[in-house]
Every structure is written in C-alpha cells, then in structure tokens.
Amino acid sequence: MIDGRTQVFGIIGCPVGHSASPRMHAAAYAAEKQNAIYVPFPVADMSHLPAAIAGIRALSIGGINVTIPYKEAVIPFLDSVDPDAMQAGAVNTIVNRNGILHGYNTDGDGLLLALVQEWGWEAKGKHVGIIGAGGSARGIALALCRASVAGLTVYSRTGIKTSALCRDISQYTEVPIVPLDVWTGVYDLVIQTTPAGMAGHNEGVLPLSDMSWVYPGQGVVDIVYKPEVTAFMREAQARGARVLGGAGMLAGQGVLAYRHMTGSECGYRVMRQVLGA
Ligand code: NAP
C-alpha cells in the first residue's frame, strides 16, 4: 500500500522498459516489509539528464539506479562518488541523503556476491580470465583485484583496448594483470563480458568456435542475461564447467544497491528468484 510515508526509489536510463530492477526491488521491499516503491524513469536523452538528477533532490527520491547510457555521464552531477566507482569510471547507484547525492558502483562486487551465493566461490588467490575490455570488464576487474585474486588476464578483440585497460587498472592494484593476444583459457574462472551472446550479436568473434580450453569443474560466467542461457554457457556446460549466467550479477548488484539505498539488507535469493532461478 502506498501512503504518505512511502519512500520512492527508481532507475534512470534509456531504455528502461526492459529493466528487471523494478520487479527485483519490489520483491525485496515486500520480503523486508519496507514501505517503498521502485519506479522506472526513462530519460529520453542526455539533454534531460541534469533535470533528471535535480529531480532526485527536488522530489526527495531516496535512491536511483543508473543504466545505459548514463552510468558515466551522471558523475559530474553528484556531490560525492565512492572511490571504487571513480576508478570504474561509472556509477550505477545514486543515494540521496538529505539532498546530498552519493554515487556508487555495485556491478563488480555484485558479481562477486553472486559467485559466493551461487557456488561459495571466493576470489582470493584465484586466477581469472576476462573476455572483453569494456565498461563491465573494468568494474569486474577492479572488484576482483580488491578481493585479492592471484592474477588477472584480459582478452578482447581489440588488443589496444585490452592493453589500455590493463595498464589503467594496474595503477590501483598490486595484482598482476596481463593483456592476452591469443586466448588460452587456463583459469580457475573465466568471465565473458562482451555482448556477443546477446540476441542480434555475432557469437563467432569470441574464442568460442573452439572451446576445447574448458576443463571439467572450471568456473565459467557469462554476464549476458538475455538470453538466460547463451551458446557460450551451453558449450562450457557440455564440457563439464560450472556455469553462471548474467542473472547472478544482476541480482548481486541489486542486493548491494538495495543496501546502499535503504541502509538495510535483503536476501540475494529474493532478487534472484524474480529473474527465474
Ligand atoms: P561495453 O562497454 O560496450 O564493452 C563491450 C566489450 O565487448 C568491448 O570490449 C567490445 O569490444 C566487446 N565486444 C562487443 N561486441 C563484441 C562481439 N560481437 N564480439 C567480441 N567482442 C565484442 O559494454 P558493457 O557495458 O561492458 O556491457 C557488456 C555486456 O554486459 C552487455 O551485454 C550488457 O548487457 C552486459 N551487462 C550485464 C550486467 C549484469 O548485471 N548481468 C551488467 C552490466 C552489463 P570493442 O571495444 O572491440 O568493440
């Protein structure tokens, strides 16, 4: 029931109609008996972004998630940005504390939370291979370094971007980060961060045509969440890998965003179930 005390949260992006976040957060409010609602706010283009951010303050909206294409663009409008989000160069969660807007990024840590919840997997001391060198790869790589992985290897189709990402992240960590020209796949965990498995993308450009590098028991993650099971995941599973799709990371980032926004906890399973698990 909405009443005079209901707190408003939401998500900005373009588009936002496809977002699972309203359903995830609504399920958490119900489970945790929070008097709150979570609303999708489409922001049609960049020219509306300053007014959208001002609206968070003006309407005392408690917190906002940020999705494509505004994760980087919101940063100059915030009063403070968490150092981890600053290193990632992107904010996916804005919290309004008495008119002061604080930015966070829960994507990378959300994936780590999902790995703990799904597999009991701890990053410390592990060797991880990341496919892709975009925004998600960056956030995930930083989170893995904070969690003390033994080493990171990054592979993408654009070598110059791979090298730049590794060089950049190396400023923030002692963890060895190596750009790779030829994929070998010999890692405890492999994380696929490109949109290649999404409908309409060409999967053939990834090191997927030959997946003989997969070994039984290896951890393999695809952060793509539509479709729920990608060809990459299917092939890895067929070769005996332990496989996790993008719904895990989506639920994990949601749980951490909920914590920032409400100051309380919600169960990972509550959000994960909304995504069909
Ligand atoms: P991004 O910043 O655009 O980075 C994409 C990366 O993938 C780049 O390295 C790009 O290489 C590479 N790439 C693009 N298309 C490719 C293809 N067909 N084959 C091989 N490499 C390709 O994108 P992003 O924000 O990191 O998002 C990537 C994916 O993660 C999207 O599918 C998104 O939906 C998903 N995602 C999931 C979650 C979750 O919670 N599960 C969260 C965030 C994002 P070039 O630089 O050479 O183009």
Coordinates of C-alpha atoms and ligand atoms in Angstrom, one line a residue:
M1 CA 0.0 0.0 0.0
I2 CA 1.3 3.4 -0.9
D3 CA 0.7 6.1 1.8
G4 CA 2.1 9.4 2.8
R5 CA 5.3 7.8 4.1
T6 CA 6.1 5.6 1.1
Q7 CA 9.7 6.1 0.0
V8 CA 10.4 6.4 -3.7
F9 CA 13.3 4.7 -5.5
G10 CA 13.8 4.0 -9.2
I11 CA 16.0 3.6 -12.2
I12 CA 17.0 6.1 -14.9
G13 CA 18.2 5.0 -18.4
C14 CA 17.2 4.8 -22.0
P15 CA 15.5 2.4 -22.5
V16 CA 14.4 1.3 -19.0
G17 CA 11.2 -0.6 -20.0
H18 CA 13.1 -3.9 -20.2
S19 CA 14.7 -3.5 -16.8
A20 CA 14.2 -6.2 -14.2
S21 CA 15.2 -3.8 -11.4
P22 CA 11.6 -2.6 -10.5
R23 CA 10.5 -6.2 -10.0
M24 CA 13.6 -7.2 -8.1
H25 CA 13.4 -4.2 -5.7
A26 CA 9.6 -4.6 -5.3
A27 CA 10.1 -8.2 -4.3
A28 CA 12.8 -7.2 -1.8
Y29 CA 10.5 -4.4 -0.3
A30 CA 7.7 -7.0 0.1
A31 CA 10.1 -9.5 1.7
E32 CA 11.6 -7.0 4.1
K33 CA 8.3 -5.1 4.8
Q34 CA 9.8 -1.8 3.5
N35 CA 7.3 1.0 2.8
A36 CA 8.8 1.8 -0.6
I37 CA 8.2 1.7 -4.3
Y38 CA 10.7 1.5 -7.2
V39 CA 9.8 3.2 -10.5
P40 CA 11.3 3.1 -14.0
F41 CA 12.1 6.7 -15.1
P42 CA 13.0 6.9 -18.8
V43 CA 15.3 9.8 -19.5
A44 CA 14.9 10.2 -23.3
D45 CA 18.3 11.8 -24.0
M46 CA 21.4 13.4 -22.5
S47 CA 19.9 16.9 -22.6
H48 CA 17.4 15.8 -19.9
L49 CA 20.0 14.3 -17.5
P50 CA 20.7 17.5 -15.4
A51 CA 16.9 18.0 -14.8
A52 CA 16.5 14.3 -14.0
I53 CA 19.3 14.5 -11.4
A54 CA 17.9 17.7 -10.0
G55 CA 14.5 15.9 -9.7
I56 CA 16.0 13.3 -7.4
R57 CA 16.8 16.2 -4.9
A58 CA 13.6 18.2 -5.6
L59 CA 11.3 15.2 -5.1
S60 CA 13.3 13.7 -2.2
I61 CA 13.7 10.4 -4.2
G62 CA 15.6 8.1 -1.9
G63 CA 17.8 6.5 -4.4
I64 CA 18.2 5.8 -8.1
N65 CA 19.9 3.1 -10.1
V66 CA 21.5 4.2 -13.3
T67 CA 21.7 2.2 -16.5
I68 CA 22.8 2.6 -20.1
P69 CA 23.7 5.2 -21.4
Y70 CA 24.1 7.4 -18.3
K71 CA 26.5 5.4 -16.0
E72 CA 29.4 7.7 -16.8
A73 CA 27.5 10.9 -17.6
V74 CA 25.9 11.2 -14.1
I75 CA 29.3 11.5 -12.3
P76 CA 29.7 15.3 -12.7
F77 CA 26.2 15.9 -11.2
L78 CA 26.9 14.1 -7.9
D79 CA 28.1 15.6 -4.7
S80 CA 30.4 12.6 -3.9
V81 CA 31.5 9.5 -5.7
D82 CA 32.8 6.4 -3.9
P83 CA 36.5 5.8 -4.8
D84 CA 35.7 2.3 -6.2
A85 CA 33.1 3.8 -8.6
M86 CA 35.5 6.6 -9.5
Q87 CA 38.1 4.0 -10.5
A88 CA 35.5 2.1 -12.5
G89 CA 34.5 5.5 -14.2
A90 CA 30.8 4.6 -13.8
V91 CA 28.0 4.9 -11.2
N92 CA 25.1 2.6 -11.2
T93 CA 23.6 3.6 -7.8
I94 CA 22.8 7.1 -6.5
V95 CA 21.8 7.6 -2.9
N96 CA 20.1 10.8 -1.8
R97 CA 21.0 11.6 1.8
N98 CA 19.2 14.8 2.8
G99 CA 19.7 16.3 -0.6
I100 CA 23.3 15.2 -0.9
L101 CA 23.8 12.8 -3.8
H102 CA 26.3 10.0 -3.4
G103 CA 27.4 7.7 -6.3
Y104 CA 28.4 4.0 -6.0
N105 CA 29.0 1.2 -8.4
T106 CA 27.8 -2.2 -7.4
D107 CA 28.3 -4.1 -10.6
G108 CA 31.7 -5.7 -10.0
D109 CA 31.1 -6.5 -6.3
G110 CA 27.6 -7.7 -7.3
L111 CA 29.2 -10.4 -9.5
L112 CA 31.5 -11.5 -6.6
L113 CA 28.4 -11.6 -4.3
A114 CA 26.6 -13.9 -6.8
L115 CA 29.7 -16.2 -7.0
V116 CA 29.7 -16.6 -3.3
Q117 CA 26.0 -17.1 -3.1
E118 CA 25.8 -19.5 -6.0
W119 CA 28.9 -21.5 -5.6
G120 CA 30.6 -20.5 -2.3
W121 CA 33.3 -19.2 -4.6
E122 CA 36.0 -16.9 -3.1
A123 CA 38.2 -14.8 -5.3
K124 CA 41.2 -14.7 -3.1
G125 CA 44.2 -16.5 -4.6
K126 CA 42.4 -17.4 -7.9
H127 CA 43.5 -16.9 -11.5
V128 CA 40.8 -15.3 -13.6
G129 CA 40.5 -14.7 -17.3
I130 CA 38.2 -12.0 -18.5
I131 CA 36.9 -11.8 -22.1
G132 CA 36.1 -8.2 -23.2
A133 CA 37.7 -4.9 -22.3
G134 CA 34.6 -2.6 -22.0
G135 CA 32.9 -0.9 -19.0
S136 CA 31.7 -4.1 -17.3
A137 CA 35.1 -5.8 -17.7
R138 CA 36.7 -2.8 -16.0
G139 CA 34.3 -2.8 -13.0
I140 CA 34.7 -6.6 -12.6
A141 CA 38.5 -6.5 -12.9
L142 CA 38.7 -3.8 -10.2
A143 CA 36.4 -5.8 -7.8
L144 CA 38.5 -9.0 -8.4
C145 CA 41.7 -7.1 -7.6
R146 CA 40.1 -5.6 -4.4
A147 CA 39.2 -9.2 -3.5
S148 CA 42.9 -10.3 -3.9
V149 CA 42.8 -12.6 -6.9
A150 CA 46.3 -14.0 -7.6
G151 CA 46.2 -12.8 -11.2
L152 CA 44.1 -11.4 -14.0
T153 CA 44.3 -12.0 -17.7
V154 CA 42.2 -9.9 -20.1
Y155 CA 41.5 -10.8 -23.7
S156 CA 39.4 -8.9 -26.3
R157 CA 39.1 -8.5 -30.0
T158 CA 40.7 -5.0 -29.8
G159 CA 44.2 -5.5 -28.5
I160 CA 44.9 -1.8 -28.0
K161 CA 41.8 -1.5 -25.6
T162 CA 42.9 -4.6 -23.7
S163 CA 46.4 -3.2 -23.1
A164 CA 44.9 0.2 -22.1
L165 CA 42.5 -1.4 -19.6
C166 CA 45.3 -3.5 -18.0
R167 CA 47.6 -0.5 -17.8
D168 CA 44.9 1.6 -16.3
I169 CA 43.8 -0.9 -13.6
S170 CA 47.4 -1.6 -12.7
Q171 CA 47.7 1.9 -11.1
Y172 CA 45.2 0.8 -8.5
T173 CA 46.5 -2.7 -7.5
E174 CA 49.5 -4.9 -7.0
V175 CA 47.6 -7.8 -8.7
P176 CA 49.4 -8.8 -11.9
I177 CA 47.1 -8.0 -14.9
V178 CA 48.2 -9.3 -18.3
P179 CA 46.7 -8.5 -21.7
L180 CA 46.4 -11.5 -23.9
D181 CA 46.7 -11.7 -27.7
V182 CA 45.8 -15.4 -28.0
W183 CA 43.2 -16.9 -25.8
T184 CA 44.3 -19.9 -23.7
G185 CA 41.5 -20.2 -21.2
V186 CA 43.6 -22.0 -18.4
Y187 CA 42.0 -20.1 -15.5
D188 CA 40.1 -21.0 -12.3
L189 CA 37.3 -18.7 -13.5
V190 CA 36.5 -17.3 -17.0
I191 CA 34.2 -14.3 -17.2
Q192 CA 32.7 -13.4 -20.6
T193 CA 31.8 -9.7 -20.5
T194 CA 31.1 -8.9 -24.2
P195 CA 27.6 -8.6 -25.6
A196 CA 28.4 -11.2 -28.1
G197 CA 25.9 -13.7 -26.8
M198 CA 23.0 -11.3 -26.8
A199 CA 20.3 -11.7 -29.5
G200 CA 21.4 -10.0 -32.7
H201 CA 25.2 -10.2 -31.9
N202 CA 27.6 -12.5 -33.7
E203 CA 29.0 -15.1 -31.3
G204 CA 31.6 -16.2 -33.7
V205 CA 34.0 -13.4 -32.9
L206 CA 34.7 -14.7 -29.4
P207 CA 37.1 -17.6 -28.7
L208 CA 34.1 -19.8 -28.8
S209 CA 34.4 -21.6 -32.1
D210 CA 37.0 -23.8 -30.3
M211 CA 36.1 -24.2 -26.6
S212 CA 38.5 -27.1 -26.0
W213 CA 40.2 -25.0 -23.4
V214 CA 37.2 -25.6 -21.0
Y215 CA 38.0 -28.3 -18.4
P216 CA 35.6 -30.1 -16.1
G217 CA 34.9 -28.2 -12.9
Q218 CA 36.2 -24.9 -14.3
G219 CA 34.1 -21.8 -13.4
V220 CA 32.6 -20.1 -16.4
V221 CA 30.5 -16.9 -16.2
D222 CA 28.6 -15.1 -19.0
I223 CA 27.4 -11.7 -17.7
V224 CA 24.8 -11.5 -20.6
Y225 CA 21.4 -12.0 -19.1
K226 CA 19.2 -12.2 -22.2
P227 CA 19.0 -14.9 -23.2
E228 CA 19.2 -16.6 -19.8
V229 CA 21.5 -19.3 -21.3
T230 CA 23.9 -18.3 -24.0
A231 CA 25.6 -20.6 -26.5
F232 CA 28.9 -19.9 -24.6
M233 CA 27.3 -21.2 -21.4
R234 CA 25.8 -24.2 -23.1
E235 CA 29.1 -25.2 -24.7
A236 CA 31.0 -24.7 -21.4
Q237 CA 28.4 -26.7 -19.5
A238 CA 28.6 -29.5 -22.1
R239 CA 32.3 -29.7 -21.4
G240 CA 31.8 -30.1 -17.7
A241 CA 32.3 -26.5 -16.5
R242 CA 30.3 -24.9 -13.6
V243 CA 28.3 -22.2 -15.3
L244 CA 26.7 -19.0 -14.1
G245 CA 24.7 -16.6 -16.3
G246 CA 24.2 -12.8 -16.1
A247 CA 21.1 -13.1 -13.8
G248 CA 23.5 -13.8 -10.9
M249 CA 25.4 -10.5 -11.4
L250 CA 22.1 -8.7 -11.9
A251 CA 20.8 -10.0 -8.6
G252 CA 24.1 -9.3 -6.8
Q253 CA 24.3 -5.7 -7.9
G254 CA 20.6 -5.2 -6.9
V255 CA 21.3 -6.5 -3.4
L256 CA 24.2 -4.2 -2.9
A257 CA 22.2 -1.2 -4.4
Y258 CA 19.3 -2.0 -2.0
R259 CA 21.8 -1.9 0.9
H260 CA 23.1 1.5 -0.2
M261 CA 19.7 2.9 -0.8
T262 CA 17.8 1.6 2.2
G263 CA 20.6 1.1 4.7
S264 CA 19.3 -2.4 5.4
E265 CA 19.8 -5.9 3.9
C266 CA 17.8 -8.1 1.6
G267 CA 18.3 -11.7 0.6
Y268 CA 20.1 -12.5 -2.6
R269 CA 17.6 -15.3 -3.3
V270 CA 14.7 -12.9 -3.2
M271 CA 16.1 -10.9 -6.2
R272 CA 17.5 -13.9 -7.9
Q273 CA 14.1 -15.7 -7.9
V274 CA 12.5 -12.7 -9.7
L275 CA 14.9 -13.4 -12.5
G276 CA 13.9 -17.0 -12.7
A277 CA 16.1 -19.2 -10.6
Ligands
NAP1 P1 30.9 -2.1 -23.5 O1 31.5 -1.2 -22.5 O2 30.4 -1.7 -24.8 O3 32.0 -3.2 -23.7 C1 31.8 -4.3 -24.6 C2 33.1 -5.1 -24.9 O4 32.7 -6.2 -25.7 C3 34.2 -4.3 -25.6 O5 35.4 -4.9 -25.2 C4 33.9 -4.7 -27.1 O6 35.0 -4.7 -27.9 C5 33.5 -6.1 -26.9 N1 32.5 -6.6 -28.0 C6 31.4 -6.0 -28.4 N2 30.7 -6.8 -29.3 C7 31.5 -7.9 -29.5 C8 31.5 -9.0 -30.3 N3 30.4 -9.2 -31.1 N4 32.5 -9.9 -30.2 C9 33.5 -9.7 -29.3 N5 33.7 -8.7 -28.5 C10 32.7 -7.8 -28.6 O7 29.7 -3.0 -22.8 P2 29.4 -3.3 -21.3 O8 28.7 -2.2 -20.6 O9 30.7 -3.8 -20.7 O10 28.3 -4.5 -21.4 C11 28.7 -5.7 -22.0 C12 27.6 -6.7 -21.7 O11 27.4 -7.0 -20.4 C13 26.2 -6.3 -22.3 O12 25.7 -7.5 -22.9 C14 25.4 -6.0 -21.0 O13 24.1 -6.3 -21.2 C15 26.1 -6.9 -20.0 N6 25.9 -6.5 -18.6 C16 25.4 -7.3 -17.7 C17 25.3 -6.9 -16.4 C18 24.6 -7.8 -15.4 O14 24.3 -7.4 -14.3 N7 24.5 -9.1 -15.7 C19 25.7 -5.7 -16.0 C20 26.3 -4.8 -17.0 C21 26.4 -5.2 -18.3 P3 35.4 -3.5 -28.8 O15 35.8 -2.5 -27.8 O16 36.4 -4.0 -29.7 O17 34.1 -3.0 -29.5

